[in-house]
XYZ file of C-alpha atoms in Angstrom:
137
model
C 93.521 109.590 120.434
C 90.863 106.796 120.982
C 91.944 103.619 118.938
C 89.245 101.424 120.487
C 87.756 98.851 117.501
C 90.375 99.740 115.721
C 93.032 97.176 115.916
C 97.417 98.033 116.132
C 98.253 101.144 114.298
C 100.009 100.665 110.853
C 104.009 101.956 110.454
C 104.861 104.892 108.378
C 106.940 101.879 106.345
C 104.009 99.152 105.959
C 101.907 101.967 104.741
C 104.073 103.316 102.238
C 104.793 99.601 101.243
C 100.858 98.898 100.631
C 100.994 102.026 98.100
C 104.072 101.238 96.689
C 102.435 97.564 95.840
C 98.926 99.054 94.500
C 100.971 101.890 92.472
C 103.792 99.280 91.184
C 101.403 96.122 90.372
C 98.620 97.943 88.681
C 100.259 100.668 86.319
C 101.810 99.312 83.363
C 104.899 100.892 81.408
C 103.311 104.320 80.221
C 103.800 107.314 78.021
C 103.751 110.778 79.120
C 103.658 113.880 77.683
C 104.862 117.286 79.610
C 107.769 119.990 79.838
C 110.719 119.176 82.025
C 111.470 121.524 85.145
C 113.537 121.608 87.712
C 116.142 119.370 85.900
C 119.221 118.235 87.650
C 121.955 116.135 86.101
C 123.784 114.467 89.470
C 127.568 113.589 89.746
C 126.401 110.281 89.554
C 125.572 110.202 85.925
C 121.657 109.977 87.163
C 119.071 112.528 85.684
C 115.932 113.779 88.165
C 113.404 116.356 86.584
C 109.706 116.832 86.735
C 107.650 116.731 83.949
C 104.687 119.203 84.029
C 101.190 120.267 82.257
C 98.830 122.881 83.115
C 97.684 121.661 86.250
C 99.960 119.218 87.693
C 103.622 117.446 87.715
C 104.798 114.295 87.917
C 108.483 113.701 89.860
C 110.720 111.375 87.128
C 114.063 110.130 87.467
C 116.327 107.808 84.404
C 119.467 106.310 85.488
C 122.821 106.654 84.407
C 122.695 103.491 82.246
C 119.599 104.601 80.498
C 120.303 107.789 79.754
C 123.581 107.598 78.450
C 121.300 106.422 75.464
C 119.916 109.770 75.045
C 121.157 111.727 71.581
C 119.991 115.052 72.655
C 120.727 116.619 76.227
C 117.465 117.468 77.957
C 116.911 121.122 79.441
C 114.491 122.981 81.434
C 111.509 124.334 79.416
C 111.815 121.509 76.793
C 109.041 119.182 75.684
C 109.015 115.399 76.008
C 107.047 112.324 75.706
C 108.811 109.694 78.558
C 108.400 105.986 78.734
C 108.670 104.483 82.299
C 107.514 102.515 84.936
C 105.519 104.180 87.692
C 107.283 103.733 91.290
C 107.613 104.752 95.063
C 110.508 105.751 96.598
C 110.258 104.421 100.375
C 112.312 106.456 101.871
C 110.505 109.884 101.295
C 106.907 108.120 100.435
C 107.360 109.966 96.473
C 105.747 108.622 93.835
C 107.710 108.972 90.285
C 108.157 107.741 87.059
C 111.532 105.841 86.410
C 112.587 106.876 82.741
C 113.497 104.399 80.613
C 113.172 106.266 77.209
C 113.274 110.154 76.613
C 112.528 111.847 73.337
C 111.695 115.511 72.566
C 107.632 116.111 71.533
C 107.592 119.047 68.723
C 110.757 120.069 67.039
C 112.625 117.057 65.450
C 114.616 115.089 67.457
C 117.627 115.081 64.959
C 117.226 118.697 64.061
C 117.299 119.370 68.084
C 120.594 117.273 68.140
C 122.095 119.036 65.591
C 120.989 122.565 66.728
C 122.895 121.393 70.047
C 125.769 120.038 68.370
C 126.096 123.278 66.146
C 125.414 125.493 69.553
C 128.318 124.000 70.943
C 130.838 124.224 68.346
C 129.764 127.631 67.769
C 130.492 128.174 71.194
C 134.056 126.891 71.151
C 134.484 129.578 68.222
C 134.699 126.565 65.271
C 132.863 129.151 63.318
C 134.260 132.315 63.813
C 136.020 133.630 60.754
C 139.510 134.742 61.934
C 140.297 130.667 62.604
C 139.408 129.649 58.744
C 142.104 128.635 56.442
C 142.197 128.741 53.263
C 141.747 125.803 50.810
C 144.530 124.182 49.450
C 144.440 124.490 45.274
């Protein structure tokens, strides 16, 4: 390849770190509305997903420490509006958005909670008849 005029080739890094500036300095906080796929809660407490419309997806992670405000547990499929920072991760040249607030777009957020909650206790048979007592008189 002829480089002639065209002065020392730029690293894989310093090019990554010029978008990571532009990206990082001119975005502000945003909103954005889309369906979570390909969620993954890691061992480390950490949440990644992508959030998704018709024709495109944006990669998202929220830390440990920011989701352990969360009051519903987010699933594949579901609808959202996320708050966050737009950001590069060097070390694989990804743009994302970092989380910092989560909260379901369309049914309730309470009545999602509790439709979780109720799931669950259903599930470790709270419900089921043969495990009532009866009232004392």
């Amino acid at each position: 390849m002829n480089m002639q005029g065209q002065g020392k080739p730029y690293s894989i890094s310093e090019i990554t770190l010029q978008v990571k500036r532009l990206l990082e300095e001119s975005l502000p906080t945003v909103w954005v509305e889309g369906e979570i796929s390909n969620f993954t809660h890691h061992s480390s407490g950490h949440l990644y997903f992508s959030l998704k419309d018709e024709s495109a997806q944006l990669h998202c992670v929220m830390w440990k420490w920011q989701n352990a405000r969360l009051f519903f547990t987010p699933q594949n499929g579901m609808h959202v509006l996320a708050q966050g920072d737009i950001t590069v991760y060097e070390r694989s040249g990804r743009y994302q958005l970092t989380v910092s607030q989560l909260q379901p777009a369309g049914i309730g957020a309470l009545q999602l909670a509790f439709e979780q909650l109720k799931q669950k206790l259903a599930a470790e048979g709270l419900f089921e008849e043969a495990l009532k007592k009866p009232l004392p008189e």
